[in-house]
């Protein structure tokens, strides 16, 4: 597929703008062609208008048709073949195997949503039949279900250029819900975005679906994204990226004449608590796993363990030293962009300047382009608890070891913590019994609790929660991974005293779709 740097306004291609930008290969600084044309206000308007016009028709398509669209998007992505992998590697510095895996994850994710649509019960149909003879007042017939919210604006992330980008979880869940989508492409991988947007369009054209279901605008400055969020035609936002970006877009959305929800997945430090019993039994093994998890993909995962908490001196000291020794043997890796590499360096400098923080170990510097050097830093619980800055994510291959004086102190650390995507507890049976209180505290802080495993590696499945209380997301009730992500882009509608023929199929008395429904308080098919 030939790249030409254009914006996708439904099926039309457009490059009206004067501002241009290029992708850069982060591993050698090579500037990559073509030039991309930042979308103008007029182009953004056209994309959103088309999404608004297509929405009423698209949302009414049955689940089978929307499922087929998702499957065909997956097929078209696979048809892009090696050129997609090659372009994505050049734009991100990520290795071939990682991008190939990410493509598989994306296609499987589309398939998972398709399966859910075919089955159909996701609409959560609830029916309370009428009782005209009820005294003192008759009871009406009331039925409700989820329907699509409207056109959605999606911001792709830099660190998952396929799985959290143009056809990633946000787009898949919005299209599955019946929403039309306008993507703001990530400026770090515009060519990958263009190729995937082309694949989505081929699937839409193959199925002869309405123009405007999907559009994508390019841009390397904040104005494009802000205009998209401000646009009155947009009814919700999905975002993955920095805290600053997510919060800025949330504020823009909240200040619109018609405020809209922003589902932003932002930073997380993903604390790992290693309890004394298991440390004595398996300390060396856990230290090895922790060092690998911290440095995986140069630490550029939102689930990267940026904090680990251990108790005591003797065994605890040995464990922390051990993690440090492992980290020293790991080389600096390439980071996704020069901005991310600089932010990582700056983040370590800032941490180092905080009261009581020491560098425990540093990985091997590579001297290469945009290298991210692994670090382990150390701080006591007292200093940690009194300094919010130590909970700020440093996006990259580093972790901060917090030393607790004992069990109560360790629980105090958990109580002080802000919202995170995950928390991990390493413990044997006895530890888990002794520290039940810790689990109870952490339930209030995170979206996913892990026992004896590392947080990196997020399974795409029906029960996954990739979310958590602020500041890790802007809505603690949401997940951006797994099929429950669909509910971000849907809302309930209730139909009172409707003739059966006028009800959506999901709510008709005879249940023609054969879905699970809450019928007079009982789950039935
Ligand atoms: P980002 O800077 O937040 O950018 C993500 C997207 O949002 C881009 O399309 C960007 O477009 C847009 N954007 C950012 N700030 C904006 C603003 N104020 N107004 C309008 N649009 C805005 O994230 P990134 O480029 O992926 O990575 C940068 C940092 O984000 C990393 O260093 C890391 O700290 C964090 N990050 C976190 C996660 C996570 O999973 N939580 C993932 C990736 C990155 P423009 O560039 O055109 O403004």
mmCIF file of N, CA, C and O in Angstrom, residues 2-77:
data_model
loop_
_atom_site.group_PDB
_atom_site.id
_atom_site.type_symbol
_atom_site.label_atom_id
_atom_site.label_comp_id
_atom_site.label_asym_id
_atom_site.label_seq_id
_atom_site.Cartn_x
_atom_site.Cartn_y
_atom_site.Cartn_z
ATOM 1 N N UNK A 2 0.587 2.129 -0.951
ATOM 2 C CA UNK A 2 1.407 3.343 -1.043
ATOM 3 C C UNK A 2 0.923 4.381 -0.022
ATOM 4 O O UNK A 2 -0.283 4.632 0.082
ATOM 5 N N UNK A 3 1.858 4.958 0.714
ATOM 6 C CA UNK A 3 1.472 5.952 1.717
ATOM 7 C C UNK A 3 1.464 7.331 1.074
ATOM 8 O O UNK A 3 2.359 7.663 0.299
ATOM 9 N N UNK A 4 0.448 8.133 1.375
ATOM 10 C CA UNK A 4 0.436 9.472 0.769
ATOM 11 C C UNK A 4 0.147 10.612 1.748
ATOM 12 O O UNK A 4 -0.058 11.744 1.334
ATOM 13 N N UNK A 5 0.099 10.310 3.049
ATOM 14 C CA UNK A 5 0.045 11.388 4.032
ATOM 15 C C UNK A 5 -1.282 12.083 4.187
ATOM 16 O O UNK A 5 -1.358 13.158 4.787
ATOM 17 N N UNK A 6 -2.352 11.462 3.669
ATOM 18 C CA UNK A 6 -3.641 12.156 3.707
ATOM 19 C C UNK A 6 -4.469 11.802 4.942
ATOM 20 O O UNK A 6 -4.208 10.819 5.620
ATOM 21 N N UNK A 7 -5.472 12.647 5.154
ATOM 22 C CA UNK A 7 -6.465 12.370 6.184
ATOM 23 C C UNK A 7 -7.592 11.564 5.537
ATOM 24 O O UNK A 7 -7.843 11.686 4.341
ATOM 25 N N UNK A 8 -8.275 10.756 6.338
ATOM 26 C CA UNK A 8 -9.411 9.957 5.844
ATOM 27 C C UNK A 8 -10.687 10.613 6.349
ATOM 28 O O UNK A 8 -10.999 10.537 7.539
ATOM 29 N N UNK A 9 -11.428 11.254 5.443
ATOM 30 C CA UNK A 9 -12.712 11.856 5.843
ATOM 31 C C UNK A 9 -13.789 10.930 5.298
ATOM 32 O O UNK A 9 -14.229 11.068 4.165
ATOM 33 N N UNK A 10 -14.179 9.952 6.089
ATOM 34 C CA UNK A 10 -14.995 8.872 5.547
ATOM 35 C C UNK A 10 -14.207 8.268 4.395
ATOM 36 O O UNK A 10 -13.002 8.041 4.516
ATOM 37 N N UNK A 11 -14.902 8.051 3.248
ATOM 38 C CA UNK A 11 -14.179 7.422 2.131
ATOM 39 C C UNK A 11 -13.305 8.423 1.355
ATOM 40 O O UNK A 11 -12.488 8.020 0.527
ATOM 41 N N UNK A 12 -13.463 9.723 1.596
ATOM 42 C CA UNK A 12 -12.653 10.717 0.877
ATOM 43 C C UNK A 12 -11.279 10.866 1.506
ATOM 44 O O UNK A 12 -11.135 10.787 2.720
ATOM 45 N N UNK A 13 -10.285 11.131 0.666
ATOM 46 C CA UNK A 13 -8.931 11.414 1.156
ATOM 47 C C UNK A 13 -8.688 12.912 0.975
ATOM 48 O O UNK A 13 -9.132 13.495 -0.014
ATOM 49 N N UNK A 14 -7.962 13.513 1.938
ATOM 50 C CA UNK A 14 -7.855 14.970 1.887
ATOM 51 C C UNK A 14 -6.534 15.435 2.484
ATOM 52 O O UNK A 14 -6.078 14.882 3.490
ATOM 53 N N UNK A 15 -5.915 16.442 1.861
ATOM 54 C CA UNK A 15 -4.764 17.092 2.489
ATOM 55 C C UNK A 15 -4.790 18.581 2.182
ATOM 56 O O UNK A 15 -4.087 19.071 1.295
ATOM 57 N N UNK A 16 -5.613 19.292 2.931
ATOM 58 C CA UNK A 16 -5.777 20.728 2.695
ATOM 59 C C UNK A 16 -4.777 21.545 3.497
ATOM 60 O O UNK A 16 -4.525 22.688 3.185
ATOM 61 N N UNK A 17 -4.252 20.953 4.568
ATOM 62 C CA UNK A 17 -3.509 21.744 5.545
ATOM 63 C C UNK A 17 -2.139 22.205 5.075
ATOM 64 O O UNK A 17 -1.569 21.652 4.132
ATOM 65 N N UNK A 18 -1.624 23.201 5.770
ATOM 66 C CA UNK A 18 -0.282 23.686 5.443
ATOM 67 C C UNK A 18 0.759 23.072 6.356
ATOM 68 O O UNK A 18 1.910 22.941 5.997
ATOM 69 N N UNK A 19 0.353 22.714 7.582
ATOM 70 C CA UNK A 19 1.317 22.143 8.535
ATOM 71 C C UNK A 19 1.608 20.694 8.161
ATOM 72 O O UNK A 19 0.684 19.904 7.957
ATOM 73 N N UNK A 20 2.916 20.390 8.056
ATOM 74 C CA UNK A 20 3.287 19.015 7.712
ATOM 75 C C UNK A 20 4.241 18.456 8.757
ATOM 76 O O UNK A 20 4.950 19.200 9.422
ATOM 77 N N UNK A 21 4.265 17.160 8.880
ATOM 78 C CA UNK A 21 5.234 16.522 9.778
ATOM 79 C C UNK A 21 5.608 15.157 9.211
ATOM 80 O O UNK A 21 4.935 14.631 8.319
ATOM 81 N N UNK A 22 6.704 14.607 9.743
ATOM 82 C CA UNK A 22 7.185 13.305 9.288
ATOM 83 C C UNK A 22 7.397 12.409 10.497
ATOM 84 O O UNK A 22 7.681 12.895 11.592
ATOM 85 N N UNK A 23 7.334 11.107 10.260
ATOM 86 C CA UNK A 23 7.721 10.168 11.319
ATOM 87 C C UNK A 23 9.249 10.091 11.354
ATOM 88 O O UNK A 23 9.914 10.398 10.361
ATOM 89 N N UNK A 24 9.774 9.698 12.531
ATOM 90 C CA UNK A 24 11.224 9.543 12.681
ATOM 91 C C UNK A 24 11.506 8.138 13.186
ATOM 92 O O UNK A 24 10.817 7.664 14.103
ATOM 93 N N UNK A 25 12.490 7.490 12.607
ATOM 94 C CA UNK A 25 12.892 6.178 13.126
ATOM 95 C C UNK A 25 13.659 6.413 14.432
ATOM 96 O O UNK A 25 14.739 6.998 14.422
ATOM 97 N N UNK A 26 13.092 5.978 15.577
ATOM 98 C CA UNK A 26 13.744 6.313 16.848
ATOM 99 C C UNK A 26 15.081 5.603 17.056
ATOM 100 O O UNK A 26 15.865 6.005 17.906
ATOM 101 N N UNK A 27 15.364 4.566 16.253
ATOM 102 C CA UNK A 27 16.623 3.842 16.479
ATOM 103 C C UNK A 27 17.815 4.497 15.791
ATOM 104 O O UNK A 27 18.957 4.223 16.154
ATOM 105 N N UNK A 28 17.546 5.386 14.785
ATOM 106 C CA UNK A 28 18.692 6.025 14.113
ATOM 107 C C UNK A 28 18.432 7.475 13.707
ATOM 108 O O UNK A 28 19.272 8.111 13.064
ATOM 109 N N UNK A 29 17.261 7.989 14.025
ATOM 110 C CA UNK A 29 16.961 9.389 13.707
ATOM 111 C C UNK A 29 16.562 9.630 12.254
ATOM 112 O O UNK A 29 16.294 10.765 11.859
ATOM 113 N N UNK A 30 16.491 8.570 11.441
ATOM 114 C CA UNK A 30 16.124 8.716 10.021
ATOM 115 C C UNK A 30 14.708 9.295 9.885
ATOM 116 O O UNK A 30 13.775 8.837 10.539
ATOM 117 N N UNK A 31 14.589 10.315 9.019
ATOM 118 C CA UNK A 31 13.253 10.893 8.778
ATOM 119 C C UNK A 31 12.549 10.043 7.724
ATOM 120 O O UNK A 31 13.152 9.722 6.690
ATOM 121 N N UNK A 32 11.306 9.694 7.989
ATOM 122 C CA UNK A 32 10.595 8.778 7.095
ATOM 123 C C UNK A 32 9.577 9.528 6.245
ATOM 124 O O UNK A 32 8.827 10.356 6.756
ATOM 125 N N UNK A 33 9.558 9.200 4.958
ATOM 126 C CA UNK A 33 8.548 9.769 4.056
ATOM 127 C C UNK A 33 7.278 8.931 4.164
ATOM 128 O O UNK A 33 7.349 7.778 4.575
ATOM 129 N N UNK A 34 6.124 9.420 3.806
ATOM 130 C CA UNK A 34 5.871 10.733 3.242
ATOM 131 C C UNK A 34 5.711 11.788 4.344
ATOM 132 O O UNK A 34 5.753 11.463 5.530
ATOM 133 N N UNK A 35 5.501 13.032 3.908
ATOM 134 C CA UNK A 35 5.082 14.083 4.830
ATOM 135 C C UNK A 35 3.596 13.876 5.131
ATOM 136 O O UNK A 35 2.833 13.497 4.245
ATOM 137 N N UNK A 36 3.214 14.117 6.371
ATOM 138 C CA UNK A 36 1.804 14.020 6.743
ATOM 139 C C UNK A 36 1.219 15.421 6.881
ATOM 140 O O UNK A 36 1.880 16.322 7.389
ATOM 141 N N UNK A 37 -0.008 15.569 6.403
ATOM 142 C CA UNK A 37 -0.670 16.872 6.403
ATOM 143 C C UNK A 37 -1.595 16.945 7.619
ATOM 144 O O UNK A 37 -2.548 16.167 7.717
ATOM 145 N N UNK A 38 -1.236 17.858 8.526
ATOM 146 C CA UNK A 38 -2.065 18.000 9.730
ATOM 147 C C UNK A 38 -3.475 18.444 9.326
ATOM 148 O O UNK A 38 -3.634 19.358 8.508
ATOM 149 N N UNK A 39 -4.485 17.808 9.914
ATOM 150 C CA UNK A 39 -5.870 18.118 9.527
ATOM 151 C C UNK A 39 -6.239 19.555 9.883
ATOM 152 O O UNK A 39 -5.855 20.061 10.952
ATOM 153 N N UNK A 40 -6.977 20.203 9.004
ATOM 154 C CA UNK A 40 -7.482 21.562 9.265
ATOM 155 C C UNK A 40 -8.826 21.444 9.994
ATOM 156 O O UNK A 40 -9.425 20.371 10.047
ATOM 157 N N UNK A 41 -9.297 22.602 10.485
ATOM 158 C CA UNK A 41 -10.608 22.618 11.136
ATOM 159 C C UNK A 41 -11.687 22.132 10.170
ATOM 160 O O UNK A 41 -12.585 21.362 10.551
ATOM 161 N N UNK A 42 -11.553 22.556 8.902
ATOM 162 C CA UNK A 42 -12.550 22.158 7.901
ATOM 163 C C UNK A 42 -12.560 20.628 7.730
ATOM 164 O O UNK A 42 -13.620 19.998 7.646
ATOM 165 N N UNK A 43 -11.374 20.043 7.705
ATOM 166 C CA UNK A 43 -11.300 18.581 7.546
ATOM 167 C C UNK A 43 -11.872 17.857 8.779
ATOM 168 O O UNK A 43 -12.557 16.843 8.647
ATOM 169 N N UNK A 44 -11.568 18.398 9.960
ATOM 170 C CA UNK A 44 -12.112 17.780 11.183
ATOM 171 C C UNK A 44 -13.646 17.866 11.165
ATOM 172 O O UNK A 44 -14.344 16.895 11.457
ATOM 173 N N UNK A 45 -14.161 19.056 10.743
ATOM 174 C CA UNK A 45 -15.623 19.227 10.656
ATOM 175 C C UNK A 45 -16.232 18.188 9.725
ATOM 176 O O UNK A 45 -17.248 17.574 10.044
ATOM 177 N N UNK A 46 -15.582 18.006 8.569
ATOM 178 C CA UNK A 46 -16.155 17.063 7.584
ATOM 179 C C UNK A 46 -16.158 15.647 8.154
ATOM 180 O O UNK A 46 -17.132 14.907 8.004
ATOM 181 N N UNK A 47 -15.053 15.267 8.812
ATOM 182 C CA UNK A 47 -14.969 13.904 9.368
ATOM 183 C C UNK A 47 -16.082 13.694 10.402
ATOM 184 O O UNK A 47 -16.776 12.673 10.379
ATOM 185 N N UNK A 48 -16.267 14.695 11.273
ATOM 186 C CA UNK A 48 -17.281 14.522 12.331
ATOM 187 C C UNK A 48 -18.697 14.573 11.744
ATOM 188 O O UNK A 48 -19.571 13.797 12.147
ATOM 189 N N UNK A 49 -18.891 15.467 10.759
ATOM 190 C CA UNK A 49 -20.228 15.531 10.140
ATOM 191 C C UNK A 49 -20.591 14.188 9.504
ATOM 192 O O UNK A 49 -21.701 13.687 9.638
ATOM 193 N N UNK A 50 -19.604 13.613 8.817
ATOM 194 C CA UNK A 50 -19.875 12.307 8.188
ATOM 195 C C UNK A 50 -20.184 11.252 9.250
ATOM 196 O O UNK A 50 -21.068 10.414 9.067
ATOM 197 N N UNK A 51 -19.443 11.305 10.360
ATOM 198 C CA UNK A 51 -19.687 10.329 11.438
ATOM 199 C C UNK A 51 -21.097 10.516 12.001
ATOM 200 O O UNK A 51 -21.777 9.540 12.327
ATOM 201 N N UNK A 52 -21.526 11.786 12.096
ATOM 202 C CA UNK A 52 -22.863 12.071 12.644
ATOM 203 C C UNK A 52 -23.954 11.603 11.687
ATOM 204 O O UNK A 52 -24.987 11.070 12.113
ATOM 205 N N UNK A 53 -23.717 11.785 10.380
ATOM 206 C CA UNK A 53 -24.730 11.356 9.395
ATOM 207 C C UNK A 53 -24.811 9.832 9.349
ATOM 208 O O UNK A 53 -25.895 9.245 9.266
ATOM 209 N N UNK A 54 -23.657 9.166 9.429
ATOM 210 C CA UNK A 54 -23.650 7.694 9.331
ATOM 211 C C UNK A 54 -24.201 7.029 10.595
ATOM 212 O O UNK A 54 -24.701 5.906 10.542
ATOM 213 N N UNK A 55 -24.095 7.730 11.739
ATOM 214 C CA UNK A 55 -24.421 7.092 13.026
ATOM 215 C C UNK A 55 -25.818 6.448 13.096
ATOM 216 O O UNK A 55 -25.945 5.277 13.459
ATOM 217 N N UNK A 56 -26.903 7.190 12.723
ATOM 218 C CA UNK A 56 -28.228 6.577 12.889
ATOM 219 C C UNK A 56 -28.379 5.284 12.088
ATOM 220 O O UNK A 56 -29.054 4.351 12.528
ATOM 221 N N UNK A 57 -27.737 5.214 10.925
ATOM 222 C CA UNK A 57 -27.844 3.984 10.120
ATOM 223 C C UNK A 57 -26.942 2.895 10.686
ATOM 224 O O UNK A 57 -27.326 1.742 10.773
ATOM 225 N N UNK A 58 -25.729 3.290 11.059
ATOM 226 C CA UNK A 58 -24.781 2.267 11.526
ATOM 227 C C UNK A 58 -25.270 1.617 12.824
ATOM 228 O O UNK A 58 -25.213 0.407 12.977
ATOM 229 N N UNK A 59 -25.782 2.410 13.745
ATOM 230 C CA UNK A 59 -26.166 1.839 15.042
ATOM 231 C C UNK A 59 -27.331 0.869 14.924
ATOM 232 O O UNK A 59 -27.523 0.008 15.765
ATOM 233 N N UNK A 60 -28.124 1.025 13.836
ATOM 234 C CA UNK A 60 -29.286 0.162 13.641
ATOM 235 C C UNK A 60 -28.926 -1.161 12.963
ATOM 236 O O UNK A 60 -29.762 -2.052 12.857
ATOM 237 N N UNK A 61 -27.692 -1.272 12.451
ATOM 238 C CA UNK A 61 -27.298 -2.549 11.837
ATOM 239 C C UNK A 61 -27.337 -3.623 12.911
ATOM 240 O O UNK A 61 -27.001 -3.359 14.071
ATOM 241 N N UNK A 62 -27.721 -4.844 12.517
ATOM 242 C CA UNK A 62 -27.793 -5.871 13.563
ATOM 243 C C UNK A 62 -26.398 -6.321 14.006
ATOM 244 O O UNK A 62 -25.392 -6.023 13.358
ATOM 245 N N UNK A 63 -26.369 -7.041 15.125
ATOM 246 C CA UNK A 63 -25.097 -7.484 15.705
ATOM 247 C C UNK A 63 -24.291 -8.325 14.739
ATOM 248 O O UNK A 63 -23.065 -8.227 14.681
ATOM 249 N N UNK A 64 -24.968 -9.173 13.954
ATOM 250 C CA UNK A 64 -24.273 -10.043 12.983
ATOM 251 C C UNK A 64 -23.480 -9.200 11.986
ATOM 252 O O UNK A 64 -22.346 -9.506 11.651
ATOM 253 N N UNK A 65 -24.097 -8.111 11.505
ATOM 254 C CA UNK A 65 -23.434 -7.285 10.484
ATOM 255 C C UNK A 65 -22.247 -6.547 11.092
ATOM 256 O O UNK A 65 -21.173 -6.471 10.489
ATOM 257 N N UNK A 66 -22.445 -6.016 12.303
ATOM 258 C CA UNK A 66 -21.314 -5.314 12.944
ATOM 259 C C UNK A 66 -20.193 -6.304 13.262
ATOM 260 O O UNK A 66 -19.013 -5.985 13.153
ATOM 261 N N UNK A 67 -20.577 -7.529 13.630
ATOM 262 C CA UNK A 67 -19.564 -8.558 13.905
ATOM 263 C C UNK A 67 -18.764 -8.847 12.634
ATOM 264 O O UNK A 67 -17.525 -8.951 12.661
ATOM 265 N N UNK A 68 -19.474 -8.961 11.512
ATOM 266 C CA UNK A 68 -18.788 -9.255 10.245
ATOM 267 C C UNK A 68 -17.829 -8.128 9.885
ATOM 268 O O UNK A 68 -16.715 -8.371 9.404
ATOM 269 N N UNK A 69 -18.253 -6.891 10.148
ATOM 270 C CA UNK A 69 -17.354 -5.755 9.860
ATOM 271 C C UNK A 69 -16.057 -5.910 10.668
ATOM 272 O O UNK A 69 -14.958 -5.771 10.126
ATOM 273 N N UNK A 70 -16.175 -6.221 11.948
ATOM 274 C CA UNK A 70 -14.968 -6.346 12.782
ATOM 275 C C UNK A 70 -14.072 -7.468 12.252
ATOM 276 O O UNK A 70 -12.842 -7.321 12.174
ATOM 277 N N UNK A 71 -14.690 -8.573 11.853
ATOM 278 C CA UNK A 71 -13.886 -9.699 11.352
ATOM 279 C C UNK A 71 -13.199 -9.316 10.039
ATOM 280 O O UNK A 71 -12.035 -9.664 9.797
ATOM 281 N N UNK A 72 -13.928 -8.572 9.200
ATOM 282 C CA UNK A 72 -13.325 -8.187 7.916
ATOM 283 C C UNK A 72 -12.212 -7.158 8.110
ATOM 284 O O UNK A 72 -11.240 -7.145 7.368
ATOM 285 N N UNK A 73 -12.346 -6.313 9.112
ATOM 286 C CA UNK A 73 -11.251 -5.374 9.411
ATOM 287 C C UNK A 73 -10.020 -6.200 9.779
ATOM 288 O O UNK A 73 -8.906 -5.945 9.295
ATOM 289 N N UNK A 74 -10.202 -7.214 10.606
ATOM 290 C CA UNK A 74 -9.091 -8.096 10.979
ATOM 291 C C UNK A 74 -8.459 -8.734 9.755
ATOM 292 O O UNK A 74 -7.228 -8.757 9.605
ATOM 293 N N UNK A 75 -9.306 -9.215 8.850
ATOM 294 C CA UNK A 75 -8.785 -9.849 7.616
ATOM 295 C C UNK A 75 -7.973 -8.855 6.803
ATOM 296 O O UNK A 75 -6.907 -9.169 6.285
ATOM 297 N N UNK A 76 -8.509 -7.651 6.667
ATOM 298 C CA UNK A 76 -7.806 -6.638 5.852
ATOM 299 C C UNK A 76 -6.482 -6.236 6.502
ATOM 300 O O UNK A 76 -5.506 -5.948 5.818
ATOM 301 N N UNK A 77 -6.444 -6.215 7.825
ATOM 302 C CA UNK A 77 -5.176 -5.890 8.504
ATOM 303 C C UNK A 77 -4.160 -6.991 8.194
ATOM 304 O O UNK A 77 -2.994 -6.717 7.878
#
